[in-house]
Amino acid sequence: MTIHTRILNLSAWLAVLAIFFIPGTLYTDEKPLRTEYGFPLRFLTDYHTTNPEGSNWFIFEMHINLLILFINILFIYTGIHVLIYIKKRLTKK
């Protein structure tokens, strides 16, 4: 089986851009407050805490789970392959 780099690149971009275009889930029942982003699995967590150190970094209170990001990329890659397979089967006639 060969890996199609164009499809892999597209699926990686779709996984990362899902952060910006798909709304996150806000969890208020536990402390600290947090918002989780990602599709289909949530891999980016933004914690809403006060900043006692006064850091100016944008990603100071964020947690990125790279394993779940990789799994999202594989899910999207597989989904694109299934869609291409279905399209080829339907247009083969």
mmCIF file of C-alpha atoms in Angstrom:
data_model
loop_
_atom_site.group_PDB
_atom_site.id
_atom_site.type_symbol
_atom_site.label_atom_id
_atom_site.label_comp_id
_atom_site.label_asym_id
_atom_site.label_seq_id
_atom_site.Cartn_x
_atom_site.Cartn_y
_atom_site.Cartn_z
ATOM 1 C CA MET A 1 0.000 0.000 0.000
ATOM 2 C CA THR A 2 1.372 3.372 -0.954
ATOM 3 C CA ILE A 3 0.781 6.572 0.946
ATOM 4 C CA HIS A 4 -0.584 9.368 -1.211
ATOM 5 C CA THR A 5 1.272 12.446 -0.010
ATOM 6 C CA ARG A 6 -1.221 14.919 -1.499
ATOM 7 C CA ILE A 7 -4.110 13.300 0.357
ATOM 8 C CA LEU A 8 -2.047 13.068 3.548
ATOM 9 C CA ASN A 9 -1.135 16.758 3.245
ATOM 10 C CA LEU A 10 -4.782 17.689 2.653
ATOM 11 C CA SER A 11 -5.948 15.633 5.631
ATOM 12 C CA ALA A 12 -3.322 17.240 7.901
ATOM 13 C CA TRP A 13 -4.436 20.714 6.843
ATOM 14 C CA LEU A 14 -8.103 19.818 7.366
ATOM 15 C CA ALA A 15 -7.365 18.517 10.862
ATOM 16 C CA VAL A 16 -5.535 21.716 11.825
ATOM 17 C CA LEU A 17 -8.021 24.082 10.175
ATOM 18 C CA ALA A 18 -10.878 22.355 12.003
ATOM 19 C CA ILE A 19 -9.686 24.250 15.082
ATOM 20 C CA PHE A 20 -10.647 27.547 13.468
ATOM 21 C CA PHE A 21 -13.862 26.597 11.678
ATOM 22 C CA ILE A 22 -15.558 24.103 14.031
ATOM 23 C CA PRO A 23 -16.632 25.517 17.395
ATOM 24 C CA GLY A 24 -15.010 24.114 20.499
ATOM 25 C CA THR A 25 -16.675 22.554 23.517
ATOM 26 C CA LEU A 26 -16.628 24.619 26.718
ATOM 27 C CA TYR A 27 -16.458 22.660 29.972
ATOM 28 C CA THR A 28 -17.639 24.677 32.987
ATOM 29 C CA ASP A 29 -18.445 21.889 35.448
ATOM 30 C CA GLU A 30 -14.844 21.318 36.502
ATOM 31 C CA LYS A 31 -12.012 23.601 37.523
ATOM 32 C CA PRO A 32 -10.173 25.011 35.653
ATOM 33 C CA LEU A 33 -12.477 26.111 32.870
ATOM 34 C CA ARG A 34 -11.392 24.765 29.514
ATOM 35 C CA THR A 35 -12.355 24.721 25.856
ATOM 36 C CA GLU A 36 -11.463 21.756 23.661
ATOM 37 C CA TYR A 37 -11.023 21.961 19.880
ATOM 38 C CA GLY A 38 -10.565 19.441 17.078
ATOM 39 C CA PHE A 39 -12.535 17.179 14.786
ATOM 40 C CA PRO A 40 -13.442 14.281 15.014
ATOM 41 C CA LEU A 41 -11.481 13.945 18.282
ATOM 42 C CA ARG A 42 -10.565 16.888 20.516
ATOM 43 C CA PHE A 43 -6.778 17.381 20.565
ATOM 44 C CA LEU A 44 -6.312 21.050 21.554
ATOM 45 C CA THR A 45 -7.276 22.228 25.044
ATOM 46 C CA ASP A 46 -7.317 25.900 26.016
ATOM 47 C CA TYR A 47 -7.407 26.480 29.790
ATOM 48 C CA HIS A 48 -9.102 29.668 31.001
ATOM 49 C CA THR A 49 -7.133 30.611 34.084
ATOM 50 C CA THR A 50 -5.774 33.877 35.348
ATOM 51 C CA ASN A 51 -2.190 34.463 34.368
ATOM 52 C CA PRO A 52 -0.230 35.263 37.549
ATOM 53 C CA GLU A 53 3.113 35.390 35.746
ATOM 54 C CA GLY A 54 1.954 37.940 33.177
ATOM 55 C CA SER A 55 3.193 35.952 30.178
ATOM 56 C CA ASN A 56 2.423 37.365 26.738
ATOM 57 C CA TRP A 57 2.576 34.018 24.938
ATOM 58 C CA PHE A 58 -0.584 33.061 23.067
ATOM 59 C CA ILE A 59 -0.109 29.347 23.691
ATOM 60 C CA PHE A 60 0.763 29.718 27.393
ATOM 61 C CA GLU A 61 -2.375 27.955 28.662
ATOM 62 C CA MET A 62 -2.860 25.459 25.812
ATOM 63 C CA HIS A 63 -2.284 21.740 25.669
ATOM 64 C CA ILE A 64 -1.831 19.955 22.328
ATOM 65 C CA ASN A 65 -2.150 16.178 22.281
ATOM 66 C CA LEU A 66 -0.081 15.135 19.251
ATOM 67 C CA LEU A 67 -1.177 11.488 19.349
ATOM 68 C CA ILE A 68 -4.841 12.427 18.978
ATOM 69 C CA LEU A 69 -3.908 14.919 16.231
ATOM 70 C CA PHE A 70 -2.184 12.092 14.359
ATOM 71 C CA ILE A 71 -5.252 9.859 14.833
ATOM 72 C CA ASN A 72 -7.474 12.666 13.458
ATOM 73 C CA ILE A 73 -5.224 12.954 10.418
ATOM 74 C CA LEU A 74 -5.527 9.188 9.851
ATOM 75 C CA PHE A 75 -9.337 9.318 10.191
ATOM 76 C CA ILE A 76 -9.578 12.127 7.650
ATOM 77 C CA TYR A 77 -7.070 10.377 5.336
ATOM 78 C CA THR A 78 -9.160 7.197 5.445
ATOM 79 C CA GLY A 79 -12.370 9.153 4.842
ATOM 80 C CA ILE A 80 -10.922 10.854 1.770
ATOM 81 C CA HIS A 81 -9.759 7.480 0.422
ATOM 82 C CA VAL A 82 -13.249 6.006 0.914
ATOM 83 C CA LEU A 83 -14.828 8.961 -0.905
ATOM 84 C CA ILE A 84 -12.387 8.604 -3.809
ATOM 85 C CA TYR A 85 -13.076 4.854 -3.983
ATOM 86 C CA ILE A 86 -16.855 5.416 -4.051
ATOM 87 C CA LYS A 87 -16.491 8.109 -6.714
ATOM 88 C CA LYS A 88 -14.377 5.794 -8.895
ATOM 89 C CA ARG A 89 -16.887 2.949 -8.507
ATOM 90 C CA LEU A 90 -19.842 5.159 -9.443
ATOM 91 C CA THR A 91 -18.184 6.799 -12.440
ATOM 92 C CA LYS A 92 -16.727 3.530 -13.760
ATOM 93 C CA LYS A 93 -19.940 2.629 -15.616
#
